Amino acid sequence: ALSYVKGVCAATSEDLILAKGEQKELILPGLKNYSVGNKDVVSTFVRQGRLLVKGRQVGFSDLVVWDRDGRRTYQLYVLSKTSFLKTIQLTEALKDLG
């Protein structure tokens, strides 16, 4: 059980916030495999070690990626365009505060 917990803790996790219709490219050299939790929320396209993620509809999905560096988990949030703009403005204001 402890080795399982150690493996889970070693996996990195990252949040990605997308607007509906927005695309982000993840550069993943050595990409072996990936899994999308909710394909209704995001669509994906793979090409030469790059994973393109597009927000299809408002909601949440997770993305698990296995590459040469190990396992990574991404939490994907797709927001409406107005919610996205408010979130980005708040994020920029908080960055300025450190």
mmCIF file of C-alpha atoms in Angstrom:
data_model
loop_
_atom_site.group_PDB
_atom_site.id
_atom_site.type_symbol
_atom_site.label_atom_id
_atom_site.label_comp_id
_atom_site.label_asym_id
_atom_site.label_seq_id
_atom_site.Cartn_x
_atom_site.Cartn_y
_atom_site.Cartn_z
ATOM 1 C CA ALA A 1 0.000 0.000 0.000
ATOM 2 C CA LEU A 2 2.840 2.396 0.795
ATOM 3 C CA SER A 3 4.436 1.918 -2.625
ATOM 4 C CA TYR A 4 1.099 2.781 -4.245
ATOM 5 C CA VAL A 5 0.800 5.989 -2.205
ATOM 6 C CA LYS A 6 4.386 6.888 -3.077
ATOM 7 C CA GLY A 7 3.618 6.447 -6.792
ATOM 8 C CA VAL A 8 0.506 8.596 -6.554
ATOM 9 C CA CYS A 9 2.381 11.364 -4.733
ATOM 10 C CA ALA A 10 5.211 11.250 -7.277
ATOM 11 C CA ALA A 11 2.819 11.931 -10.151
ATOM 12 C CA THR A 12 2.605 15.619 -10.943
ATOM 13 C CA SER A 13 -0.711 17.430 -11.246
ATOM 14 C CA GLU A 14 -1.471 20.667 -13.035
ATOM 15 C CA ASP A 15 -4.610 22.768 -13.541
ATOM 16 C CA LEU A 16 -5.514 24.073 -16.983
ATOM 17 C CA ILE A 17 -8.312 26.588 -17.440
ATOM 18 C CA LEU A 18 -9.730 26.912 -20.946
ATOM 19 C CA ALA A 19 -12.495 28.984 -22.464
ATOM 20 C CA LYS A 20 -15.052 27.198 -24.586
ATOM 21 C CA GLY A 21 -13.479 26.854 -28.032
ATOM 22 C CA GLU A 22 -9.966 27.703 -26.800
ATOM 23 C CA GLN A 23 -7.055 25.464 -27.713
ATOM 24 C CA LYS A 24 -3.865 24.796 -25.766
ATOM 25 C CA GLU A 25 -0.870 22.834 -26.894
ATOM 26 C CA LEU A 26 0.970 20.634 -24.417
ATOM 27 C CA ILE A 27 4.499 19.723 -25.448
ATOM 28 C CA LEU A 28 5.101 16.184 -24.226
ATOM 29 C CA PRO A 29 8.326 14.678 -25.598
ATOM 30 C CA GLY A 30 8.299 10.911 -25.387
ATOM 31 C CA LEU A 31 4.480 10.718 -25.173
ATOM 32 C CA LYS A 32 3.522 7.068 -24.704
ATOM 33 C CA ASN A 33 -0.189 7.190 -23.936
ATOM 34 C CA TYR A 34 -2.914 9.437 -22.556
ATOM 35 C CA SER A 35 -6.459 9.193 -21.247
ATOM 36 C CA VAL A 36 -9.234 11.803 -21.190
ATOM 37 C CA GLY A 37 -11.840 11.496 -18.443
ATOM 38 C CA ASN A 38 -14.734 13.349 -20.108
ATOM 39 C CA LYS A 39 -14.551 13.518 -23.903
ATOM 40 C CA ASP A 40 -17.693 15.668 -24.047
ATOM 41 C CA VAL A 41 -15.837 18.535 -22.346
ATOM 42 C CA VAL A 42 -12.522 18.451 -24.235
ATOM 43 C CA SER A 43 -11.251 17.068 -27.512
ATOM 44 C CA THR A 44 -7.645 16.058 -28.149
ATOM 45 C CA PHE A 45 -5.327 15.653 -31.111
ATOM 46 C CA VAL A 46 -1.803 14.190 -30.990
ATOM 47 C CA ARG A 47 1.033 14.982 -33.364
ATOM 48 C CA GLN A 48 4.790 14.537 -32.919
ATOM 49 C CA GLY A 49 5.009 14.773 -29.131
ATOM 50 C CA ARG A 50 2.439 17.551 -28.903
ATOM 51 C CA LEU A 51 -1.048 17.174 -27.505
ATOM 52 C CA LEU A 52 -3.607 19.752 -28.594
ATOM 53 C CA VAL A 53 -6.486 20.152 -26.124
ATOM 54 C CA LYS A 54 -9.632 22.061 -27.121
ATOM 55 C CA GLY A 55 -12.492 23.090 -24.846
ATOM 56 C CA ARG A 56 -15.716 21.735 -26.348
ATOM 57 C CA GLN A 57 -18.273 22.586 -23.683
ATOM 58 C CA VAL A 58 -18.401 24.021 -20.185
ATOM 59 C CA GLY A 59 -17.395 21.474 -17.572
ATOM 60 C CA PHE A 60 -14.530 19.522 -16.009
ATOM 61 C CA SER A 61 -12.346 16.676 -17.181
ATOM 62 C CA ASP A 62 -9.087 15.129 -16.172
ATOM 63 C CA LEU A 63 -6.253 14.170 -18.461
ATOM 64 C CA VAL A 64 -3.667 11.554 -17.533
ATOM 65 C CA VAL A 65 -0.489 11.485 -19.614
ATOM 66 C CA TRP A 66 2.271 8.874 -19.616
ATOM 67 C CA ASP A 67 5.555 9.988 -21.145
ATOM 68 C CA ARG A 68 9.261 9.357 -20.639
ATOM 69 C CA ASP A 69 9.177 11.450 -17.437
ATOM 70 C CA GLY A 70 6.458 9.292 -15.892
ATOM 71 C CA ARG A 71 2.813 9.980 -15.216
ATOM 72 C CA ARG A 72 1.254 13.451 -15.131
ATOM 73 C CA THR A 73 -2.288 14.437 -14.313
ATOM 74 C CA TYR A 74 -3.994 17.565 -15.604
ATOM 75 C CA GLN A 75 -7.247 18.947 -14.210
ATOM 76 C CA LEU A 76 -9.047 20.626 -17.133
ATOM 77 C CA TYR A 77 -11.680 23.282 -16.478
ATOM 78 C CA VAL A 78 -13.639 24.626 -19.435
ATOM 79 C CA LEU A 79 -15.449 27.875 -18.668
ATOM 80 C CA SER A 80 -17.798 30.124 -20.599
ATOM 81 C CA LYS A 81 -16.044 33.052 -22.242
ATOM 82 C CA THR A 82 -17.344 35.577 -19.695
ATOM 83 C CA SER A 83 -16.345 33.410 -16.730
ATOM 84 C CA PHE A 84 -12.973 32.804 -18.341
ATOM 85 C CA LEU A 85 -12.289 36.537 -18.724
ATOM 86 C CA LYS A 86 -13.183 37.186 -15.076
ATOM 87 C CA THR A 87 -10.928 34.337 -13.950
ATOM 88 C CA ILE A 88 -7.995 35.576 -16.035
ATOM 89 C CA GLN A 89 -8.406 39.126 -14.684
ATOM 90 C CA LEU A 90 -8.404 37.802 -11.108
ATOM 91 C CA THR A 91 -5.367 35.620 -11.819
ATOM 92 C CA GLU A 92 -3.404 38.571 -13.205
ATOM 93 C CA ALA A 93 -4.315 40.704 -10.188
ATOM 94 C CA LEU A 94 -3.159 37.976 -7.787
ATOM 95 C CA LYS A 95 0.119 37.513 -9.704
ATOM 96 C CA ASP A 96 0.890 41.180 -9.135
ATOM 97 C CA LEU A 97 0.480 40.629 -5.395
ATOM 98 C CA GLY A 98 2.913 37.716 -5.476
#
